[in-house]
Short mmCIF file of C-alpha atoms in Angstrom, two decimals:
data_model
loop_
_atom_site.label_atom_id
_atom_site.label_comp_id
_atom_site.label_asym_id
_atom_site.label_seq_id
_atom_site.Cartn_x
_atom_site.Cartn_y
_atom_site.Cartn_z
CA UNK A 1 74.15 41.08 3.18
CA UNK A 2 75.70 39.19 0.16
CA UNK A 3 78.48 37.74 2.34
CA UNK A 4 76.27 36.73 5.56
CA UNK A 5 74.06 34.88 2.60
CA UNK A 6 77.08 33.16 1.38
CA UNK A 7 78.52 32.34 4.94
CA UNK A 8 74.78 30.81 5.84
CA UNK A 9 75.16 28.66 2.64
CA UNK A 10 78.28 27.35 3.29
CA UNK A 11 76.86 26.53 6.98
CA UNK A 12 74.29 24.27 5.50
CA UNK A 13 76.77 22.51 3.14
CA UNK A 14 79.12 22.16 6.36
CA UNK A 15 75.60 20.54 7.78
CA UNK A 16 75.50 18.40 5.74
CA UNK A 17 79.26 17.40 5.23
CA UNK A 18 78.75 16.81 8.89
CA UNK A 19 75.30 14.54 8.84
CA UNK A 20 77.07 12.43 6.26
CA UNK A 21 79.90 11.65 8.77
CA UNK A 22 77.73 11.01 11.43
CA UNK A 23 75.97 7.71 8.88
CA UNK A 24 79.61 7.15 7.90
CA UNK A 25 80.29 6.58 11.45
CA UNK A 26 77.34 4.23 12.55
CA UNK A 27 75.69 3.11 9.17
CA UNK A 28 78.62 1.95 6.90
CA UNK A 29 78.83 -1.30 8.67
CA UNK A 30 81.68 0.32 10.65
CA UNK A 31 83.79 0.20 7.74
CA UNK A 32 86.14 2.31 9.47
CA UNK A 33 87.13 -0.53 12.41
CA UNK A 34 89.73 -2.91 11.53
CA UNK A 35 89.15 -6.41 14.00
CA UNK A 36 87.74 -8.02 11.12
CA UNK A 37 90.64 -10.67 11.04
CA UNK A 38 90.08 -14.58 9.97
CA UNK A 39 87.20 -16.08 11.67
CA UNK A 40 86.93 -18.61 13.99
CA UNK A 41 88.21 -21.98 12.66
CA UNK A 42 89.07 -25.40 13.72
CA UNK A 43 91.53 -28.61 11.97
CA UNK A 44 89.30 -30.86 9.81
CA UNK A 45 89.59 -34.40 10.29
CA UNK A 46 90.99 -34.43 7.23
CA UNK A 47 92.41 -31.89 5.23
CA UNK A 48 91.08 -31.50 1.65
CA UNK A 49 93.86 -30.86 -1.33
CA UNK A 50 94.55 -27.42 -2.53
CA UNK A 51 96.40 -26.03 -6.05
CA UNK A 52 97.76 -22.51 -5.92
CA UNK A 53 97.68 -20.29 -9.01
CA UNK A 54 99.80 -17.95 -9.13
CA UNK A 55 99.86 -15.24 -12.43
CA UNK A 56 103.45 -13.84 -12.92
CA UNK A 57 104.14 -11.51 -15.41
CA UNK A 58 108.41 -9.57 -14.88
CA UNK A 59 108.41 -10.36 -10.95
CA UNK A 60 111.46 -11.42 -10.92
CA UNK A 61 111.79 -8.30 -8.54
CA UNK A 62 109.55 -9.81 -5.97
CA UNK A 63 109.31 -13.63 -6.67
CA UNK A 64 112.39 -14.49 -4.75
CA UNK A 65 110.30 -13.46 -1.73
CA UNK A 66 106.68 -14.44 -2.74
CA UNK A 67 107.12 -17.73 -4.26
CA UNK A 68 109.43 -19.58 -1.04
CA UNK A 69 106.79 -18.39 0.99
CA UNK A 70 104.17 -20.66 -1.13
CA UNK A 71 106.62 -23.09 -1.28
CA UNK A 72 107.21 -23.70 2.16
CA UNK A 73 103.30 -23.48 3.60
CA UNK A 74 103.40 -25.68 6.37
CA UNK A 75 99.91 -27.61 5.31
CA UNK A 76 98.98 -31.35 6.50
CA UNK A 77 97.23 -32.16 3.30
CA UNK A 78 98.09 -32.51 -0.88
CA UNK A 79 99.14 -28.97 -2.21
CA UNK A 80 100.95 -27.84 -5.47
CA UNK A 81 101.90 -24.57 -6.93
CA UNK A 82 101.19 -23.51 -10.45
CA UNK A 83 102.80 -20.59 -11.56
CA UNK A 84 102.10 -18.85 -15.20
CA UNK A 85 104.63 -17.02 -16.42
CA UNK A 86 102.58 -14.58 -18.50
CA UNK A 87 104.91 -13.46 -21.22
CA UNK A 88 107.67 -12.34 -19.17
CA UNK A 89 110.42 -11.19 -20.65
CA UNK A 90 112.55 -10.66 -16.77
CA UNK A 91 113.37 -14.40 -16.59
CA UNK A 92 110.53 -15.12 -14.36
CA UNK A 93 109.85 -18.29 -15.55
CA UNK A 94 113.55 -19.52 -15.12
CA UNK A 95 113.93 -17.73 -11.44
CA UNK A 96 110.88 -19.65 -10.53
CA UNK A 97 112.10 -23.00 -11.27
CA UNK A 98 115.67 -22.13 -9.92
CA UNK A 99 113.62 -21.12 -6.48
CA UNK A 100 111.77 -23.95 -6.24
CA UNK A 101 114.93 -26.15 -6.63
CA UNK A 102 116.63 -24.09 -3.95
CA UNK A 103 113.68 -23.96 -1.25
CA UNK A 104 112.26 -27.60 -2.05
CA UNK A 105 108.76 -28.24 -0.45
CA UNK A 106 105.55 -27.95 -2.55
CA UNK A 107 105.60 -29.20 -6.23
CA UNK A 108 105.96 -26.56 -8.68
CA UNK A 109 104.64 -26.35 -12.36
CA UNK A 110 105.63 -23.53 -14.53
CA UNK A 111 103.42 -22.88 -17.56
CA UNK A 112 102.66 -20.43 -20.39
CA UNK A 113 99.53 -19.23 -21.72
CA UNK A 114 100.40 -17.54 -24.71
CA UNK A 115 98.84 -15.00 -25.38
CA UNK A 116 95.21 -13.45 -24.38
CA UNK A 117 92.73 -13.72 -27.11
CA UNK A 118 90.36 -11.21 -27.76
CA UNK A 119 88.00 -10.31 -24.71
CA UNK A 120 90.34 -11.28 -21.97
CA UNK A 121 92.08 -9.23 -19.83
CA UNK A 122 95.90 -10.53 -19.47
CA UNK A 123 95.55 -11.59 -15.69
CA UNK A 124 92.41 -13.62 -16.08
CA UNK A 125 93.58 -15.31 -19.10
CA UNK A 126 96.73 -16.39 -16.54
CA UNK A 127 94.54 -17.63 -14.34
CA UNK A 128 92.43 -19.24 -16.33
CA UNK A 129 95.67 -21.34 -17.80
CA UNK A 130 96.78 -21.76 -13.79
CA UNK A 131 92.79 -23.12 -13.33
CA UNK A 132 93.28 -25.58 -16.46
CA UNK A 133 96.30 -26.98 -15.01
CA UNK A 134 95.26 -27.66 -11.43
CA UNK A 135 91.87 -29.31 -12.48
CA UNK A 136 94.08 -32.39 -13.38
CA UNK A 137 95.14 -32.85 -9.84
CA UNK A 138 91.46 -32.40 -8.81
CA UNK A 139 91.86 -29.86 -5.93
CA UNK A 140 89.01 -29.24 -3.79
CA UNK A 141 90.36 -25.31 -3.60
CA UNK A 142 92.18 -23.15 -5.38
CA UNK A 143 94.12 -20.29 -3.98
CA UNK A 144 94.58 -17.56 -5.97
CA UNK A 145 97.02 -15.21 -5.33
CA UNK A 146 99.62 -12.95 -6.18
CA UNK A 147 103.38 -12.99 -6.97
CA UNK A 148 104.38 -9.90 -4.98
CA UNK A 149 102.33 -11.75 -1.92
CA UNK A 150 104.60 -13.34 0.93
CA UNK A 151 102.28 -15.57 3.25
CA UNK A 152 103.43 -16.86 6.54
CA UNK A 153 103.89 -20.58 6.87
CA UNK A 154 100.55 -21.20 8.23
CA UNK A 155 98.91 -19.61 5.47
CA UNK A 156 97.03 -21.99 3.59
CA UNK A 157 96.25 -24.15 6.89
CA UNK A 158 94.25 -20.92 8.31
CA UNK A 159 92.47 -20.02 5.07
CA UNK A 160 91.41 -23.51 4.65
CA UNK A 161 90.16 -24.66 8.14
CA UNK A 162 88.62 -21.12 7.88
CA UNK A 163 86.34 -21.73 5.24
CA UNK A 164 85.67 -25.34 5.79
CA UNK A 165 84.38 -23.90 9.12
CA UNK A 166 82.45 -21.01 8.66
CA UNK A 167 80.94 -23.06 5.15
CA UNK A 168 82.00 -20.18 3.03
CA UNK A 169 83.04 -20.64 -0.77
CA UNK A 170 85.61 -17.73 -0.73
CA UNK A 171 87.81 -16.64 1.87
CA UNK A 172 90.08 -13.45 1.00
CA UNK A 173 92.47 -11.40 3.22
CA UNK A 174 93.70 -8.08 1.64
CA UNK A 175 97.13 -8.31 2.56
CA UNK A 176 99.03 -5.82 4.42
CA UNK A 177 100.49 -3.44 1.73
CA UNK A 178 104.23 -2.34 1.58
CA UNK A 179 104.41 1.45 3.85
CA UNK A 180 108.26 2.25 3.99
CA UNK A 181 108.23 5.66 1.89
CA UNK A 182 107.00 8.91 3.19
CA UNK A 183 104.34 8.72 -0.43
CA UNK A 184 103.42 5.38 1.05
CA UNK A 185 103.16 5.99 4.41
CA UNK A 186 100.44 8.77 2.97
CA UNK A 187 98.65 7.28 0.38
CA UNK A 188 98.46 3.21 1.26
CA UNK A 189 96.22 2.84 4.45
CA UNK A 190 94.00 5.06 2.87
CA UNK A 191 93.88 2.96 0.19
CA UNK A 192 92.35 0.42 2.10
CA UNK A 193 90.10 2.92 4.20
CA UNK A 194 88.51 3.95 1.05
CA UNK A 195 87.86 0.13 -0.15
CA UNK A 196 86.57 -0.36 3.15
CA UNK A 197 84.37 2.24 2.93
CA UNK A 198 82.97 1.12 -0.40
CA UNK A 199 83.06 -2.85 0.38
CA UNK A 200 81.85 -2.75 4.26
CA UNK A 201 83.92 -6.07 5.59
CA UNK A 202 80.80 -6.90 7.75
CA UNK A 203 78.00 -6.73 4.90
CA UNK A 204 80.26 -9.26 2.21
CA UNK A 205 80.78 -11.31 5.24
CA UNK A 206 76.62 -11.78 5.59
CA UNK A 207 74.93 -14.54 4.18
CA UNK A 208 71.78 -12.29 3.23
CA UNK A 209 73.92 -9.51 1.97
CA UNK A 210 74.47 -8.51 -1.65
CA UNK A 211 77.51 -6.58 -0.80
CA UNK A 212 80.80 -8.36 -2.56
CA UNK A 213 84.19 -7.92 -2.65
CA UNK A 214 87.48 -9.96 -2.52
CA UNK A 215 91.57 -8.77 -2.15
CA UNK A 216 92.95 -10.64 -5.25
CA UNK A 217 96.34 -11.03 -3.66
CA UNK A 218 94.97 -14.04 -1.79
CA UNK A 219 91.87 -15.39 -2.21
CA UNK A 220 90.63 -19.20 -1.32
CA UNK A 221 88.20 -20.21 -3.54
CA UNK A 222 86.14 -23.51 -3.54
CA UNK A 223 87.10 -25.70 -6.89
CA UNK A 224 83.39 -26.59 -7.17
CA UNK A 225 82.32 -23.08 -6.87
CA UNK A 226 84.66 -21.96 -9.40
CA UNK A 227 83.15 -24.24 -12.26
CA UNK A 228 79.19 -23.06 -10.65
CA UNK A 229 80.05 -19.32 -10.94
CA UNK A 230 82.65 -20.32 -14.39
CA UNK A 231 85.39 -18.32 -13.17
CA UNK A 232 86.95 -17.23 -14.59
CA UNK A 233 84.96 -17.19 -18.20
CA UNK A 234 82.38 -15.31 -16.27
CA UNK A 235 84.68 -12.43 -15.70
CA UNK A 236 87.19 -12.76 -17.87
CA UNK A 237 86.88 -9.10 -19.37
CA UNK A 238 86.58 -7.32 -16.02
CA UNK A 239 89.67 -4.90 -14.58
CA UNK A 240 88.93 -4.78 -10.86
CA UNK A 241 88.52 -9.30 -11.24
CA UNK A 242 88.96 -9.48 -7.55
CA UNK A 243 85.52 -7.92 -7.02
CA UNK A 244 84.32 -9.17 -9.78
CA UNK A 245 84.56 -13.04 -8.61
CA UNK A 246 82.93 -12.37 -5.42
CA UNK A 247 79.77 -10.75 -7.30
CA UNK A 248 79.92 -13.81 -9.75
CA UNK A 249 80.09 -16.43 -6.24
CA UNK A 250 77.19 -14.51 -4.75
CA UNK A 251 75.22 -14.53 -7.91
CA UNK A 252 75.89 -18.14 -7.77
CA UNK A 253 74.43 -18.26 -4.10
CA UNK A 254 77.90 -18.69 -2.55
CA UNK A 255 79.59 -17.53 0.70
CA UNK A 256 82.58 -15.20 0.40
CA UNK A 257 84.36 -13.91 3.59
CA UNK A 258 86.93 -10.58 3.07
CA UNK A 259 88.92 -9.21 6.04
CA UNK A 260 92.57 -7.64 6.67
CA UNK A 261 95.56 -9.93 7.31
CA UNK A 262 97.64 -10.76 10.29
CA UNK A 263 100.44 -12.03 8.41
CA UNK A 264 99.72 -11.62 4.81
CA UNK A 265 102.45 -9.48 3.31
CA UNK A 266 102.53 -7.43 -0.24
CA UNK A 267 105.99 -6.98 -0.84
CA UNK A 268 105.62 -4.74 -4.05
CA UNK A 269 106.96 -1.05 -3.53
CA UNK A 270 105.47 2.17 -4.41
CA UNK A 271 108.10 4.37 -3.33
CA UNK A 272 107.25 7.39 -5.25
CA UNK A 273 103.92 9.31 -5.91
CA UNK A 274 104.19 7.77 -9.89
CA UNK A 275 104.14 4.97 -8.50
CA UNK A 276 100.74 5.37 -6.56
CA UNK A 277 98.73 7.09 -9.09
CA UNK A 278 99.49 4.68 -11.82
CA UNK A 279 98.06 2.03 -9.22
CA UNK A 280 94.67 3.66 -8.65
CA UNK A 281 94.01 5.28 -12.06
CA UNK A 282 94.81 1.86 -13.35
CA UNK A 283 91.30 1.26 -12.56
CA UNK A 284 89.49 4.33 -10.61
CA UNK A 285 87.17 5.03 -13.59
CA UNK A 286 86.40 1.01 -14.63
CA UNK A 287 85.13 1.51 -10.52
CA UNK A 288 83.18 3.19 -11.77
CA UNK A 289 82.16 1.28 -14.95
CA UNK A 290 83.13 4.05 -17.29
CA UNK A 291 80.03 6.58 -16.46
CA UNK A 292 80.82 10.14 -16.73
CA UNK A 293 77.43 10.92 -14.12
CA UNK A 294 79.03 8.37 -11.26
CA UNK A 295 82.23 10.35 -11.67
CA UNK A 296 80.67 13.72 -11.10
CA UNK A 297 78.71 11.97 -8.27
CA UNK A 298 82.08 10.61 -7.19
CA UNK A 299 83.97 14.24 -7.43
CA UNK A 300 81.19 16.13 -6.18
CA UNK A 301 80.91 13.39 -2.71
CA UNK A 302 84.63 13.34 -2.07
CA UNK A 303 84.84 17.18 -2.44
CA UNK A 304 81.82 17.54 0.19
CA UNK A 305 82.97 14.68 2.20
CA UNK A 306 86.32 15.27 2.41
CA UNK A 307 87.13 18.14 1.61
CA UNK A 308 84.77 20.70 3.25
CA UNK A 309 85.54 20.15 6.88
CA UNK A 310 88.99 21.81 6.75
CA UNK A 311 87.77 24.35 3.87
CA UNK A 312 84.44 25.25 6.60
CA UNK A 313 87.44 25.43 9.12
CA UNK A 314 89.23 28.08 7.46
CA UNK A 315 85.82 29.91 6.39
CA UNK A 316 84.84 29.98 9.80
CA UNK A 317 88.14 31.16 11.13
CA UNK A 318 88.36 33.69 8.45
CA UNK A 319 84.90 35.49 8.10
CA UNK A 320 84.33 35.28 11.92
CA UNK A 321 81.52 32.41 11.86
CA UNK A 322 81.76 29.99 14.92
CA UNK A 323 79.24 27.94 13.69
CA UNK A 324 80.73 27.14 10.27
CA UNK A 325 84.12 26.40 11.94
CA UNK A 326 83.18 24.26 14.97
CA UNK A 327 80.78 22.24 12.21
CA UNK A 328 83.50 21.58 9.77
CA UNK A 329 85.84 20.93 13.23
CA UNK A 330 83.66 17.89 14.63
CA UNK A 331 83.37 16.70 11.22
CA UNK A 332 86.98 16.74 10.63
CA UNK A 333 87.21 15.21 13.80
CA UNK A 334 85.15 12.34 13.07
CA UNK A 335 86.48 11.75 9.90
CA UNK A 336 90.25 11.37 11.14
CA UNK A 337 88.71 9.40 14.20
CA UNK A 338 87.27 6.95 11.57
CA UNK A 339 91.18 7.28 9.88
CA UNK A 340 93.53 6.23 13.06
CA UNK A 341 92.41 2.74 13.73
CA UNK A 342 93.61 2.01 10.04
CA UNK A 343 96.78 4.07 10.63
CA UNK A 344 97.11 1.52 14.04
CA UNK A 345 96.73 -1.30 11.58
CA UNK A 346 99.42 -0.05 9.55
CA UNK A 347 101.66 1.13 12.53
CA UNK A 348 101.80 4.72 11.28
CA UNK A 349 101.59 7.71 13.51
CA UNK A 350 98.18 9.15 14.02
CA UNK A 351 99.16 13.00 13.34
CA UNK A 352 98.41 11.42 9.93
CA UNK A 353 94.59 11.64 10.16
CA UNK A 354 94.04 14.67 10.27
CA UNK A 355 95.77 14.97 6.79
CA UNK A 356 93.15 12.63 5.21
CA UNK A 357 91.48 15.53 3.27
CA UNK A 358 94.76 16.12 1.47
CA UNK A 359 95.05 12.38 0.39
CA UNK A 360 91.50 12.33 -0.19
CA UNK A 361 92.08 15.31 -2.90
CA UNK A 362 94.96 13.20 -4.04
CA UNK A 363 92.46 9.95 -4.96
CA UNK A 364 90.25 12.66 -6.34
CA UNK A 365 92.72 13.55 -9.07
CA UNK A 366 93.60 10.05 -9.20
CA UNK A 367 90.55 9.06 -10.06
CA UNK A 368 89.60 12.55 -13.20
CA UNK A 369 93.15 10.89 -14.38
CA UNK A 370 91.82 7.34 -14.31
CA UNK A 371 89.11 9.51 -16.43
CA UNK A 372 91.05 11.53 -19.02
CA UNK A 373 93.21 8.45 -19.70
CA UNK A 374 90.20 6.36 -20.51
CA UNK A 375 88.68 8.96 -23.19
CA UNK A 376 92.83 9.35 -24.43
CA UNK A 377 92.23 5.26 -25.50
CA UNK A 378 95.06 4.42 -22.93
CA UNK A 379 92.40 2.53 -20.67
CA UNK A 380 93.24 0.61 -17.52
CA UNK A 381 96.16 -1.82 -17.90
CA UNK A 382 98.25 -4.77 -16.36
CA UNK A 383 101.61 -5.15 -16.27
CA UNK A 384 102.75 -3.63 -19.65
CA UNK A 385 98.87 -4.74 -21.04
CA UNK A 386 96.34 -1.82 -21.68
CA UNK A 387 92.63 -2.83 -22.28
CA UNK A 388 90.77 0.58 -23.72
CA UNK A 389 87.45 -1.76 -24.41
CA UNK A 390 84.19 0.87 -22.51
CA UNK A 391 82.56 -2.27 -21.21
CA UNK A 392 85.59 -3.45 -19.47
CA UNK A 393 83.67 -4.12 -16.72
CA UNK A 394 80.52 -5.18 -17.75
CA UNK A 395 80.44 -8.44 -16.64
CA UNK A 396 80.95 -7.35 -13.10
CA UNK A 397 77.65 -6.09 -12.56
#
């Protein structure tokens, strides 16, 4: 009696596993498809001038790629870089210089920002310095971006007749992350799944949506809509900034535009599982602005989302029940269908979806790390920084 009890229980929670897919699938804005690429543009008659900021703090690993690619953007109209060599004690500042020198085409500044005071977080302090310096060349955008990030020639020209056609204040591409190593190969497109699946490209996209989001490895941002919104003052103590500039351009009644890259490269490599977790429990728990009842909520949804199907699978194999195993089977099947068009994007083979409860468990860890590390006083960090303030993201809101 006991175990026919438990077996019907664990039915219903397969139910329901199985219900949630089903809204996953048709009521998350189709998070899960990926032809969300740079919409429809056209040249301007003429083009308007752009600076690009560029935070660098020890790249010296990955500017030799990043920065020529910046340098030689193939764009009709007035462009300069201005890269910040954030107290970097690699020789990025020198390597820059030594590139541009090499590669020639856009003007390059190097500066120093000292630095952060109190209530900045070390990035947006770099770009803040990178902001000051373009506003004496009078841009009419910015592109912010990142050193690890290696754009394709046409870059700037597509981002910019982009926005000046669809009107929007912020266009961002997430770039296409590095996938070489087998960790990689496992843990990186569902990286971008999972933001997908928080961040809906379709609803920021809206003009009557309050959904927000933004890749900060490249994101065009309007110069006038940067001093409306004051980014990055505004901001300035947040973790996850990328998000938190498009919630600060949509408070400010802008337009902001997110969607995956064709040729938009991050070069950065996280060959090893270290590597990984260090990247999403830098800021898993600041996601979720520090509150211990959103991370059980968190926990308890992955565990039921992800991680009954195959468990429901197993019980229903085990103990004889057909109807707990062919539940937990569809939902598992819908939930790696939802997986593969990512793992197209990414060119990896598709017997990787139906591993996506395993990397799922993996984030879940990630994220009770993010957790334990926050109440330890090591807090999220950046590049060498660590910011243990509990309202590290309460200007994101």
């Amino acid at each position: 009696m006991g175990q026919t009890a438990a077996v019907s229980a664990f039915l219903w929670i397969t139910v329901v596993s199985l219900a949630a897919w089903c809204w996953l699938l048709l009521g998350q804005g189709f998070f899960w498809r990926t032809d969300v690429r740079l919409p429809g543009r056209r040249d301007p008659d003429a083009w308007p001038s752009v600076c690009v900021v560029v935070p660098a703090r020890d790249e010296a690993a990955v500017l030799p790629v990043g920065l020529p690619s910046l340098l030689t953007q193939d764009y009709p109209g007035r462009a300069e870089v201005f890269l910040v060599d954030d107290g970097s004690t690699d020789g990025t500042g020198d390597l820059a210089r030594e590139l541009s020198r090499r590669h020639g085409g856009l003007p390059l500044t190097v500066g120093s920002p000292g630095e952060p005071p109190a209530g900045w977080t070390g990035k947006l302090w770099a770009v803040r310095h990178g902001i000051g310096l373009a506003r004496a060349r009078d841009p009419e955008y910015l592109l912010l971006t990142d050193a690890d990030i290696a754009h394709a020639p046409d870059s700037l020209r597509e981002l910019v007749a982009a926005a000046g056609t669809g009107g929007f204040d912020v266009v961002s591409q997430m770039a296409r992350l590095r996938v070489a190593s087998p960790w990689e190969r496992l843990v990186v497109p569902a990286f971008v799944y999972f933001f997908a699946q928080l961040y809906p490209f379709r609803w920021i996209g809206g003009p009557a949506s309050r959904t927000a989001a933004a890749a900060g490895g490249c994101v065009l941002l309007r110069t006038d809509m940067a001093e409306k919104a004051r980014i990055p003052e505004a901001i300035r103590h947040a973790v996850i900034d990328d998000v938190a500039l498009a919630r600060a351009v949509k408070r400010s009644g802008g337009r902001v535009w997110l969607g995956l890259a064709d040729r938009v490269d991050s070069v950065r490599p996280y060959p090893r599982l270290r590597d990984l977790w260090r990247m999403v429990s830098r800021s898993a728990y600041a996601q979720l602005r520090h509150s211990p009842a959103l991370l059980l909520g968190t926990v308890a949804g992955l565990a039921l989302v992800y991680l009954v199907p195959p468990a429901a699978v197993a019980v229903g194999a085990a103990g004889g029940s057909g109807a707990v195993a062919l539940a937990g089977a569809v939902a598992w099947a819908v939930m790696a269908g939802t997986y593969a068009p990512m793992l197209r994007y990414y060119r990896q083979p598709l017997w990787l979806a139906p591993l996506l409860p395993f990397t799922a468990f993996l984030y879940l860890l990630m994220t009770v790390d993010s957790a334990v590390q926050h109440y330890r006083g090591r807090g999220a960090a950046w590049k060498g920084r660590t910011y243990a303030r509990p309202d590290a993201v309460a200007d994101e809101g």
